[in-house]
Amino acid sequence: MSEVAFDPTAPHGVHPPSYLTAGHTLRSWLTTTDHKRIAILYMLALTLFFFIGGIAAALIRLELFTPAGDLLTAEGYNRAFTLHGVIMVWFFLVPSIPVTLGNFLVPLMIGAEDMAFPRLNLLSWYIFMAAGLLAAFTILAGGVETGWTFYTPLATAFANGNVLAAAGAVFVAGFSSIATGVNLIATIHTQRAPGMTWFRLPLFVWGMYTVSIVIVLATPVLAMALLLIMAERGLGLPIFDPAHGGDPLLFQHLFWFYSHPAVYIMILPSFGVISELVTCFARRRIFGYEFMVYAMAWISIVGFLVWGHHMFVSGMSSYASLVFSFLSFVVAVPSAIKVFNWTFTFYRGEIGFAAPMLYAIGFIGLFTVGGLTGLFLASVPVDVHVTDTYFVVAHFHYIMVGGAVSAFYGGLHFWWPKITGRLYPEAWARFAAVLMFFGFAFTFTPMFLMGFLGMPRRYYSYPAEFQIWHVLASAGALLLAFAYLLPMAYLAWSLRWGRRAGDNPWQATGLEWSTTSPPPPHNFATMPRVAEGPYLYHPAETGPQHGQPEPEQKQGDHP
Amino acid sequence: MTALRQPGPASAGVLWRRTVPVWLVLLGLLGLTLALAYQPLGRLAGPVALGIAALKAMVVALWFMQLRRPDPLLRLAASVSLVWVAFLFALTLSDLLTRTAVQVRS
Amino acid sequence: MSQAHPALREPWRSLHRQRQGASFGIWVFLASEVMFFAGALMVFGMLRLQHPAGFLAAARATDIWFGSVNTAVLLTSSLTMAVASQAAEAGLRRLALRCLGITALLGLAFLVVKGFEYRADILGGLVPGPTFRLEEPAAQLFFGFYWALTGVHAVHLTIGIVAVAGLAWRGWRGTLPLASPAFEVTALYWHLVDLVWVFLYPLLYLPGRSG
Ligand SMILES: [Cu+2]
């Protein structure tokens, strides 16, 4: 039941040279325009930044082990959480899935030779590395203590750290994001193989398309916000300065116009990944494909209308709070649709619990908790109570770490055989996936509780009654760190000693599985032609029929 | 090297005749907005000046940037940002306009 | 697919589609640029609503002649840029190159005029800070944006001049085929930089003239 009519004469068994063996020199990597190699370059860079951000997180959790501020100074603690936020948001989470899996998979999934603008793709990596150098300079020069939000007047008038360098690093990284976004949009519009219509696209591609729209339209607003901050701090121009009649809230409006959609920049790609994993390991067509697409499109538009829920206690008009609160509830609907549809996809599925599926199931649970607590925060009275407490910290980590990072690891495992041509050790991977779920839950669930009890965020010392929760969180963080490092170890091991993967080790649908593993430099031996929709894991007639009574002893019966 | 898209009678003269009138319209609008700036329009001065700017932008977009070509994709890409600009302005205004009202009452 | 055209690049299958794709790509990027400037203009607009008197007084202090002349210069550069792009598409090499040269020169002329204007502004006490000349507190705010916005625009224009000069150079050397999408892409960028100025002009120079 192949979804694609292949050229039967396409060579199989005899492996053409793969993209990995197309050149062995460092130069061949640094000057490549092959989207697959650029994805690898990005992966290496992101791993480095993930380590740096992780070290900052470790410092934070170590400091919070005891109520007294003993390990770091107050100033040092401020710099540690700022570093953690800036690096993890802009140098890991925002680029993560689009520049690695997206870069690697989108051309393969739509049956293209490469991205629409291969040289722009490489340029975006160099811009990213330049931004990374600037970020590294910021760290080495002593860091910055404004928090990742760069709020004025703190960032413009009072902070002592390297605000200009840090804001500059984020500013430059934005160009790289925009270049990737433009490239993905143009690729999906112009490079689809014959027969690959819009509603035959895998949901991962839809995730990439919608996220690119958000990237292209939101990132420049952040760039301007940072530029204005830099102009005020560096050149002394009064922009937001209240002494001259300026309005610091306008900075917050600009900042959150980007930074709320930034949450969707992190989570829309995850939606795409999870949809691929759930269908493959439930051996089911996705439930409600069209609604999944509309939900992502809806999010990418309405997600721009809710930013004010970050400003309920800022002094913003209470009428505006009402509007933003209502819109925040509206944008939750499509996310709920997606969770329901993944769950319905399991229904009467032939579910296998390979490691990617474990990550996907963990994602669905954690994302649901994160999303529902987001609704708490979207209602003004609750938000006023828990603003700037650990409740907020727990909420967004559930979305961005429990959600986006789980999806990234799940996707990495799922496509690892395609990317490297090797299988990872399954038992270790399942262990790591389960460990990640529990480590995450131990780290961040206590934060909901202490946040609700009033523990404010961004403090390096705290009343002793919160210690039990902080100790739990720090212990969980240790598990979590181990769960993140373990896959890096066995994935690296598998590069040399892993079993060779066939073209399609998961028996998955999708054009990327029809070519060799790892793929040849130009992706396909012959141009693919697509005749049917995605996820044909079974004939349409055997899909879940909700009107019919449940057939007995038919669970998992695979035709 | 011949033209790939419009192999029509594109000579230098045709090109100039097609574009110079557009330029004259733009300069005319510039003169108009400059003249109107010195008229006592009161509260209308800002909207009028911005309206003329929008008109100029439309002329440039349609003729110089070739959006007159019936390419729906390009038109979509060109106009979608305007919707997002409206999002940004409208929701920020929802704060700013109602914020003052509350302060006046207290 | 017949003989591969020298302007054709991977992964495009035909020059026609490559040109369409490049135009589409740059339009998507321009959407991004619009949002970039919209961010600053939003803050500027909201502050103008909050301080109408101070902003009118400040706008009156800008030099309308420099501003108006520069507007005309940029509009003219858009004319030559449009002709250059269409001439390249039509294969009219001499016209295309000549117009590209004039466009780059007009862009330079804008920067020179702007430089004289900046000099007058600095000497006239229009730099926010202790030496600022105007009384109203919001006037400093206005000039904060005046410098930031015109500065960012000038950076954009400089990038445009380099790009146009590069096109002219490579076209003249014959290393860039006239059918390359680079001509239209650069032209679209140039027009956008022009459009930004079209909006800056009534916001920064025209208000407060009739009072
Ligand atoms: Cu938000």
PDB file of C-alpha atoms and ligand atoms in Angstrom, chain A residues 256 259-260 263 306-307 309-310, ligand 1:
ATOM      1  CA  TRP A 256       5.076  40.653  23.231  1.00  0.00           C
ATOM      2  CA  SER A 259       7.177  36.980  22.004  1.00  0.00           C
ATOM      3  CA  HIS A 260       3.726  35.562  22.312  1.00  0.00           C
ATOM      4  CA  VAL A 263       5.587  30.435  21.668  1.00  0.00           C
ATOM      5  CA  VAL A 306      -3.353  37.758  22.238  1.00  0.00           C
ATOM      6  CA  TRP A 307      -0.040  39.274  23.308  1.00  0.00           C
ATOM      7  CA  HIS A 309      -2.115  38.626  28.329  1.00  0.00           C
ATOM      8  CA  HIS A 310       1.510  39.169  29.356  1.00  0.00           C
TER       9      HIS A 310
HETATM   10 CU    CU D   1       1.532  34.537  25.594  1.00  0.00          CU
END
